[in-house]
Amino acid sequence: MLDITKVNIEKAAKIIKSAKHVTAFTGAGISVESGIPPFRGDGGIWGKYDPKILDLPYFLANPLDSWIVIKEIFYEFFGKAKPNNAHKMLAEMESLGWLKAIITQNIDNLHQEAGSKNVIEFHGNSKILVCTNCGNKELINKINLGKLPPKCEKCKSLLKPDFIFFGEGIPQNAYQQSQSEVKNADVFILVGTSGSVIPASYLPFEAKKNGATIIEINPEKTNYTDEITDVFIRAKAGEISQQFIEALNTKNND
Ligand code: APR
Ligand code: ZN
């Protein structure tokens, strides 16, 4: 029987090996196999919690209410997650010279924990807290979440997770670095993103416009699949990562 996933993995490996600049673009789906649920779809976070807790005006007006839920979702529940094989695959690809950068929409720090070096965090990082008054940043593991809401050591004002809340702009550095990836990449690998949150979701379309070949790994079709995807590997990312690395390590994919 023709194994279409295998065929597509080999096709993707061949494209990556002859590329000059490969960039990965990841979303919540890459962390699902680490035990972090996605935002939308089956078992999604916004099916269980009210997204208003991450609305900036609501947070500033009701810091305790928001922090109780933020602590539960991002620090008690997600805090224990470890990188899975898909995070490790991207880290290995970078160390072997096949991948230049990862642009991630995730705030879970799992790419860095897997060993990836060049990680562009489009939505920030949950492991850092930022003061809403003086901008001072503190690491979450130095903060006592026993007493909510947490306060800045320097000015005693409210601390907020250093990821963007609804209505906030993209961190400037991350935005600029992503634009440079979009310009330079000749291959974009999309892993576990539905492509439904702007402006992040535009990046693959812009890369495609600039001539990049689009490889997509997702168990479901997304906003990209029928529009711009060149090679669609319909699978859970963690389940094919070993096979993906093997295909890259094989001398000839003909
Ligand atoms: N491997 C690969 N993809 C998977 C897996 C898996 N094991 N499991 C699920 N997926 C796919 C789903 O099919 C879906 O297409 O991951 C995608 C997750 O989509 P979303 O939950 O919409 O996540 P994402 O695209 O990252 O959302 C973007 O939304 O709420 C905001 O800021 C938040 O960064 C987040 C943004
Ligand atoms: Zn402060």
CSV table of C-alpha atoms and ligand atoms in Angstrom, one decimal:
chain,number,residue,atom,x,y,z
A,1,MET,CA,0.0,0.0,0.0
A,2,LEU,CA,1.2,3.5,-0.8
A,3,ASP,CA,2.1,5.2,2.4
A,4,ILE,CA,1.2,8.8,1.6
A,5,THR,CA,2.6,10.2,4.9
A,6,LYS,CA,6.0,8.5,4.1
A,7,VAL,CA,6.0,9.8,0.6
A,8,ASN,CA,5.3,13.4,1.8
A,9,ILE,CA,7.9,13.2,4.5
A,10,GLU,CA,10.5,12.2,1.9
A,11,LYS,CA,9.4,14.9,-0.4
A,12,ALA,CA,9.7,17.4,2.5
A,13,ALA,CA,13.1,16.1,3.4
A,14,LYS,CA,14.4,16.5,-0.1
A,15,ILE,CA,13.1,20.1,-0.3
A,16,ILE,CA,14.7,21.0,3.0
A,17,LYS,CA,18.1,19.5,2.0
A,18,SER,CA,18.3,21.6,-1.1
A,19,ALA,CA,17.0,24.8,0.6
A,20,LYS,CA,19.2,27.7,1.7
A,21,HIS,CA,17.1,29.1,4.6
A,22,VAL,CA,14.5,27.0,6.3
A,23,THR,CA,12.2,28.6,9.0
A,24,ALA,CA,9.7,26.8,11.2
A,25,PHE,CA,6.4,28.4,12.3
A,26,THR,CA,4.8,26.7,15.2
A,27,GLY,CA,1.5,26.9,17.1
A,28,ALA,CA,-0.3,25.3,20.0
A,29,GLY,CA,-0.5,22.0,18.2
A,30,ILE,CA,3.2,21.3,18.6
A,31,SER,CA,2.7,21.3,22.4
A,32,VAL,CA,-0.4,19.1,22.5
A,33,GLU,CA,1.6,16.0,22.9
A,34,SER,CA,3.4,17.6,25.9
A,35,GLY,CA,0.0,17.8,27.6
A,36,ILE,CA,-0.9,21.4,26.8
A,37,PRO,CA,-4.3,21.6,25.2
A,38,PRO,CA,-4.8,23.9,22.1
A,39,PHE,CA,-6.8,27.1,22.3
A,40,ARG,CA,-9.5,26.2,19.8
A,41,GLY,CA,-11.1,22.9,18.7
A,42,ASP,CA,-11.7,19.8,20.7
A,43,GLY,CA,-10.6,20.2,24.4
A,44,GLY,CA,-9.5,23.7,23.7
A,45,ILE,CA,-8.7,26.1,26.5
A,46,TRP,CA,-11.3,28.7,25.5
A,47,GLY,CA,-14.0,26.0,25.7
A,48,LYS,CA,-13.2,25.8,29.5
A,49,TYR,CA,-12.1,29.2,30.6
A,50,ASP,CA,-13.4,32.7,29.8
A,51,PRO,CA,-10.8,34.5,27.5
A,52,LYS,CA,-11.7,37.8,29.2
A,53,ILE,CA,-9.1,37.1,31.9
A,54,LEU,CA,-6.5,37.8,29.3
A,55,ASP,CA,-8.1,41.0,28.2
A,56,LEU,CA,-5.8,43.8,29.3
A,57,PRO,CA,-8.4,46.3,30.6
A,58,TYR,CA,-10.2,43.5,32.5
A,59,PHE,CA,-6.8,42.3,33.9
A,60,LEU,CA,-5.9,45.8,35.1
A,61,ALA,CA,-9.3,46.3,36.7
A,62,ASN,CA,-9.5,42.8,38.2
A,63,PRO,CA,-6.0,41.6,38.8
A,64,LEU,CA,-6.8,39.1,41.5
A,65,ASP,CA,-9.6,37.4,39.5
A,66,SER,CA,-7.5,37.2,36.4
A,67,TRP,CA,-4.4,36.0,38.3
A,68,ILE,CA,-6.3,33.1,40.0
A,69,VAL,CA,-7.2,31.7,36.6
A,70,ILE,CA,-3.8,32.6,35.0
A,71,LYS,CA,-2.0,30.8,37.8
A,72,GLU,CA,-4.2,27.7,37.3
A,73,ILE,CA,-3.8,27.5,33.5
A,74,PHE,CA,-0.3,28.7,32.9
A,75,TYR,CA,1.7,27.9,36.0
A,76,GLU,CA,0.1,24.9,37.7
A,77,PHE,CA,-1.2,23.1,34.7
A,78,PHE,CA,1.2,24.1,31.8
A,79,GLY,CA,4.1,24.6,34.1
A,80,LYS,CA,4.8,20.9,34.4
A,81,ALA,CA,4.9,20.3,30.6
A,82,LYS,CA,8.1,18.9,29.0
A,83,PRO,CA,9.3,19.2,25.4
A,84,ASN,CA,8.1,16.3,23.2
A,85,ASN,CA,9.7,14.7,20.1
A,86,ALA,CA,8.5,17.4,17.8
A,87,HIS,CA,10.2,20.1,19.8
A,88,LYS,CA,13.3,17.9,19.8
A,89,MET,CA,13.1,17.3,16.1
A,90,LEU,CA,13.3,21.1,15.4
A,91,ALA,CA,16.1,21.5,17.9
A,92,GLU,CA,18.0,18.7,16.2
A,93,MET,CA,17.4,20.2,12.8
A,94,GLU,CA,18.9,23.5,13.9
A,95,SER,CA,21.9,21.9,15.4
A,96,LEU,CA,22.5,19.9,12.2
A,97,GLY,CA,22.3,23.1,10.2
A,98,TRP,CA,18.9,22.4,8.4
A,99,LEU,CA,16.9,25.0,10.3
A,100,LYS,CA,17.7,28.7,10.8
A,101,ALA,CA,15.0,29.8,13.1
A,102,ILE,CA,11.7,29.1,14.7
A,103,ILE,CA,8.9,31.6,14.9
A,104,THR,CA,6.5,30.4,17.6
A,105,GLN,CA,3.1,31.6,18.7
A,106,ASN,CA,3.5,29.5,21.8
A,107,ILE,CA,4.5,31.1,25.2
A,108,ASP,CA,5.4,27.8,26.9
A,109,ASN,CA,9.2,28.0,26.5
A,110,LEU,CA,9.3,24.4,25.3
A,111,HIS,CA,11.4,25.1,22.1
A,112,GLN,CA,14.1,26.5,24.3
A,113,GLU,CA,13.9,23.7,26.8
A,114,ALA,CA,14.3,21.2,23.9
A,115,GLY,CA,17.5,23.0,22.9
A,116,SER,CA,16.5,25.3,20.1
A,117,LYS,CA,18.6,28.5,20.1
A,118,ASN,CA,17.1,30.9,17.6
A,119,VAL,CA,13.5,31.1,18.8
A,120,ILE,CA,11.4,34.1,17.9
A,121,GLU,CA,8.5,34.4,20.4
A,122,PHE,CA,5.8,36.2,18.5
A,123,HIS,CA,3.4,36.3,21.6
A,124,GLY,CA,6.0,36.5,24.4
A,125,ASN,CA,6.9,34.0,27.1
A,126,SER,CA,5.0,32.8,30.2
A,127,LYS,CA,8.1,32.1,32.2
A,128,ILE,CA,8.8,35.8,32.5
A,129,LEU,CA,6.7,38.4,34.4
A,130,VAL,CA,6.8,42.1,33.5
A,131,CYS,CA,5.8,45.0,35.8
A,132,THR,CA,2.8,47.0,34.5
A,133,ASN,CA,4.4,50.2,35.8
A,134,CYS,CA,8.1,50.2,35.5
A,135,GLY,CA,8.7,47.4,32.9
A,136,ASN,CA,11.0,45.5,35.3
A,137,LYS,CA,11.1,41.8,34.3
A,138,GLU,CA,11.3,38.9,36.7
A,139,LEU,CA,11.6,35.1,36.2
A,140,ILE,CA,8.6,33.1,37.3
A,141,ASN,CA,10.6,30.7,39.4
A,142,LYS,CA,11.7,33.6,41.6
A,143,ILE,CA,8.1,34.7,42.3
A,144,ASN,CA,5.9,33.4,45.0
A,145,LEU,CA,2.5,32.8,43.5
A,146,GLY,CA,1.1,31.9,46.9
A,147,LYS,CA,0.2,35.5,47.4
A,148,LEU,CA,-1.8,36.9,44.4
A,149,PRO,CA,-1.6,39.1,42.5
A,150,PRO,CA,2.3,39.1,42.4
A,151,LYS,CA,4.0,42.6,42.8
A,152,CYS,CA,7.1,44.1,41.3
A,153,GLU,CA,10.1,43.9,43.6
A,154,LYS,CA,11.2,47.4,42.6
A,155,CYS,CA,8.1,49.5,42.6
A,156,LYS,CA,5.5,47.2,44.1
A,157,SER,CA,3.1,47.5,41.2
A,158,LEU,CA,1.2,44.7,39.5
A,159,LEU,CA,3.2,42.0,37.6
A,160,LYS,CA,1.7,40.6,34.4
A,161,PRO,CA,2.9,37.5,32.5
A,162,ASP,CA,5.2,38.7,29.7
A,163,PHE,CA,3.1,37.3,26.9
A,164,ILE,CA,0.7,39.4,25.0
A,165,PHE,CA,-2.9,39.7,26.2
A,166,PHE,CA,-5.8,40.3,23.8
A,167,GLY,CA,-5.5,43.7,22.2
A,168,GLU,CA,-1.8,44.1,22.8
A,169,GLY,CA,0.7,44.6,20.0
A,170,ILE,CA,3.3,42.1,18.9
A,171,PRO,CA,6.7,42.6,20.7
A,172,GLN,CA,8.7,44.8,18.4
A,173,ASN,CA,11.9,42.7,18.2
A,174,ALA,CA,9.9,39.5,17.5
A,175,TYR,CA,7.9,41.3,14.8
A,176,GLN,CA,11.1,42.6,13.1
A,177,GLN,CA,12.9,39.3,13.3
A,178,SER,CA,9.9,37.5,11.8
A,179,GLN,CA,9.7,39.9,8.9
A,180,SER,CA,13.3,39.2,8.2
A,181,GLU,CA,12.6,35.4,8.3
A,182,VAL,CA,9.7,35.9,5.9
A,183,LYS,CA,12.0,37.8,3.6
A,184,ASN,CA,14.9,35.3,3.7
A,185,ALA,CA,13.2,31.9,4.0
A,186,ASP,CA,13.0,29.7,0.9
A,187,VAL,CA,11.1,27.1,3.0
A,188,PHE,CA,8.6,27.6,5.7
A,189,ILE,CA,7.6,24.6,7.9
A,190,LEU,CA,4.2,25.0,9.6
A,191,VAL,CA,3.7,22.8,12.6
A,192,GLY,CA,0.5,22.7,14.7
A,193,THR,CA,-1.1,26.0,13.9
A,194,SER,CA,-4.6,26.6,12.7
A,195,GLY,CA,-3.7,30.0,11.2
A,196,SER,CA,-6.7,31.8,12.7
A,197,VAL,CA,-5.0,34.5,14.8
A,198,ILE,CA,-3.8,37.6,13.1
A,199,PRO,CA,-1.2,39.0,12.6
A,200,ALA,CA,0.8,35.8,13.2
A,201,SER,CA,-1.3,33.9,10.7
A,202,TYR,CA,-0.2,36.2,7.9
A,203,LEU,CA,3.5,35.2,8.1
A,204,PRO,CA,3.2,32.0,6.1
A,205,PHE,CA,1.2,33.8,3.4
A,206,GLU,CA,3.8,36.5,3.2
A,207,ALA,CA,6.6,33.9,3.0
A,208,LYS,CA,4.8,32.1,0.2
A,209,LYS,CA,4.4,35.4,-1.7
A,210,ASN,CA,8.1,35.9,-1.4
A,211,GLY,CA,8.7,32.5,-3.0
A,212,ALA,CA,9.0,30.1,-0.1
A,213,THR,CA,7.9,26.5,-0.4
A,214,ILE,CA,5.4,25.6,2.4
A,215,ILE,CA,5.6,22.3,4.2
A,216,GLU,CA,2.8,21.7,6.7
A,217,ILE,CA,2.5,19.2,9.6
A,218,ASN,CA,-0.9,19.0,11.1
A,219,PRO,CA,-3.4,16.1,11.7
A,220,GLU,CA,-6.2,18.4,10.4
A,221,LYS,CA,-6.5,20.7,7.4
A,222,THR,CA,-6.0,24.4,8.3
A,223,ASN,CA,-6.5,27.8,6.7
A,224,TYR,CA,-3.2,27.2,4.9
A,225,THR,CA,-3.7,23.7,3.5
A,226,ASP,CA,-5.7,24.3,0.4
A,227,GLU,CA,-4.4,27.8,-0.1
A,228,ILE,CA,-0.6,27.8,0.1
A,229,THR,CA,0.7,24.4,1.3
A,230,ASP,CA,3.0,22.5,-1.1
A,231,VAL,CA,3.6,19.4,1.0
A,232,PHE,CA,1.0,18.5,3.6
A,233,ILE,CA,2.0,15.9,6.1
A,234,ARG,CA,-1.2,15.0,7.7
A,235,ALA,CA,-0.1,13.6,11.1
A,236,LYS,CA,0.6,14.4,14.8
A,237,ALA,CA,3.9,16.2,14.8
A,238,GLY,CA,5.5,14.1,17.6
A,239,GLU,CA,4.5,10.8,15.9
A,240,ILE,CA,6.4,11.5,12.7
A,241,SER,CA,9.4,13.4,14.0
A,242,GLN,CA,11.7,10.4,14.2
A,243,GLN,CA,10.8,9.5,10.6
A,244,PHE,CA,11.3,13.1,9.5
A,245,ILE,CA,14.9,13.2,11.0
A,246,GLU,CA,15.6,9.8,9.4
A,247,ALA,CA,14.5,11.0,6.0
A,248,LEU,CA,16.8,14.1,6.4
A,249,ASN,CA,19.7,11.8,7.4
A,250,THR,CA,19.2,9.6,4.4
A,251,LYS,CA,21.6,10.5,1.6
A,252,ASN,CA,19.2,10.2,-1.3
A,253,ASN,CA,15.4,10.7,-1.2
A,254,ASP,CA,14.8,9.8,-4.8
B,1,APR,N1,0.6,17.9,16.0
B,1,APR,C1,0.4,18.9,15.1
B,1,APR,N2,-0.6,19.7,15.1
B,1,APR,C2,-1.6,19.4,16.0
B,1,APR,C3,-1.5,18.4,16.9
B,1,APR,C4,-0.3,17.6,16.9
B,1,APR,N3,-0.2,16.6,17.8
B,1,APR,N4,-2.6,18.4,17.7
B,1,APR,C5,-3.4,19.5,17.2
B,1,APR,N5,-2.8,20.1,16.2
B,1,APR,C6,-3.2,21.2,15.4
B,1,APR,C7,-4.7,21.4,15.3
B,1,APR,O1,-5.2,20.6,14.2
B,1,APR,C8,-4.8,22.9,15.0
B,1,APR,O2,-4.7,23.1,13.6
B,1,APR,O3,-2.8,22.4,16.0
B,1,APR,C9,-3.6,23.5,15.7
B,1,APR,C10,-3.9,24.3,16.9
B,1,APR,O4,-4.6,25.5,16.6
B,1,APR,P1,-4.9,26.7,17.6
B,1,APR,O5,-5.4,26.1,18.9
B,1,APR,O6,-5.7,27.7,16.9
B,1,APR,O7,-3.4,27.2,17.9
B,1,APR,P2,-2.6,28.4,17.3
B,1,APR,O8,-2.7,28.3,15.8
B,1,APR,O9,-1.2,28.3,17.9
B,1,APR,O10,-3.3,29.7,17.8
B,1,APR,C11,-2.7,30.9,17.7
B,1,APR,O11,-4.2,31.9,19.3
B,1,APR,O12,-5.3,32.3,21.3
B,1,APR,C12,-4.2,32.6,20.5
B,1,APR,O13,-2.2,33.5,21.3
B,1,APR,C13,-2.9,32.3,21.2
B,1,APR,O14,-0.8,31.7,20.1
B,1,APR,C14,-2.2,31.4,20.2
B,1,APR,C15,-2.9,31.8,18.9
B,2,ZN,ZN,7.9,47.9,38.8
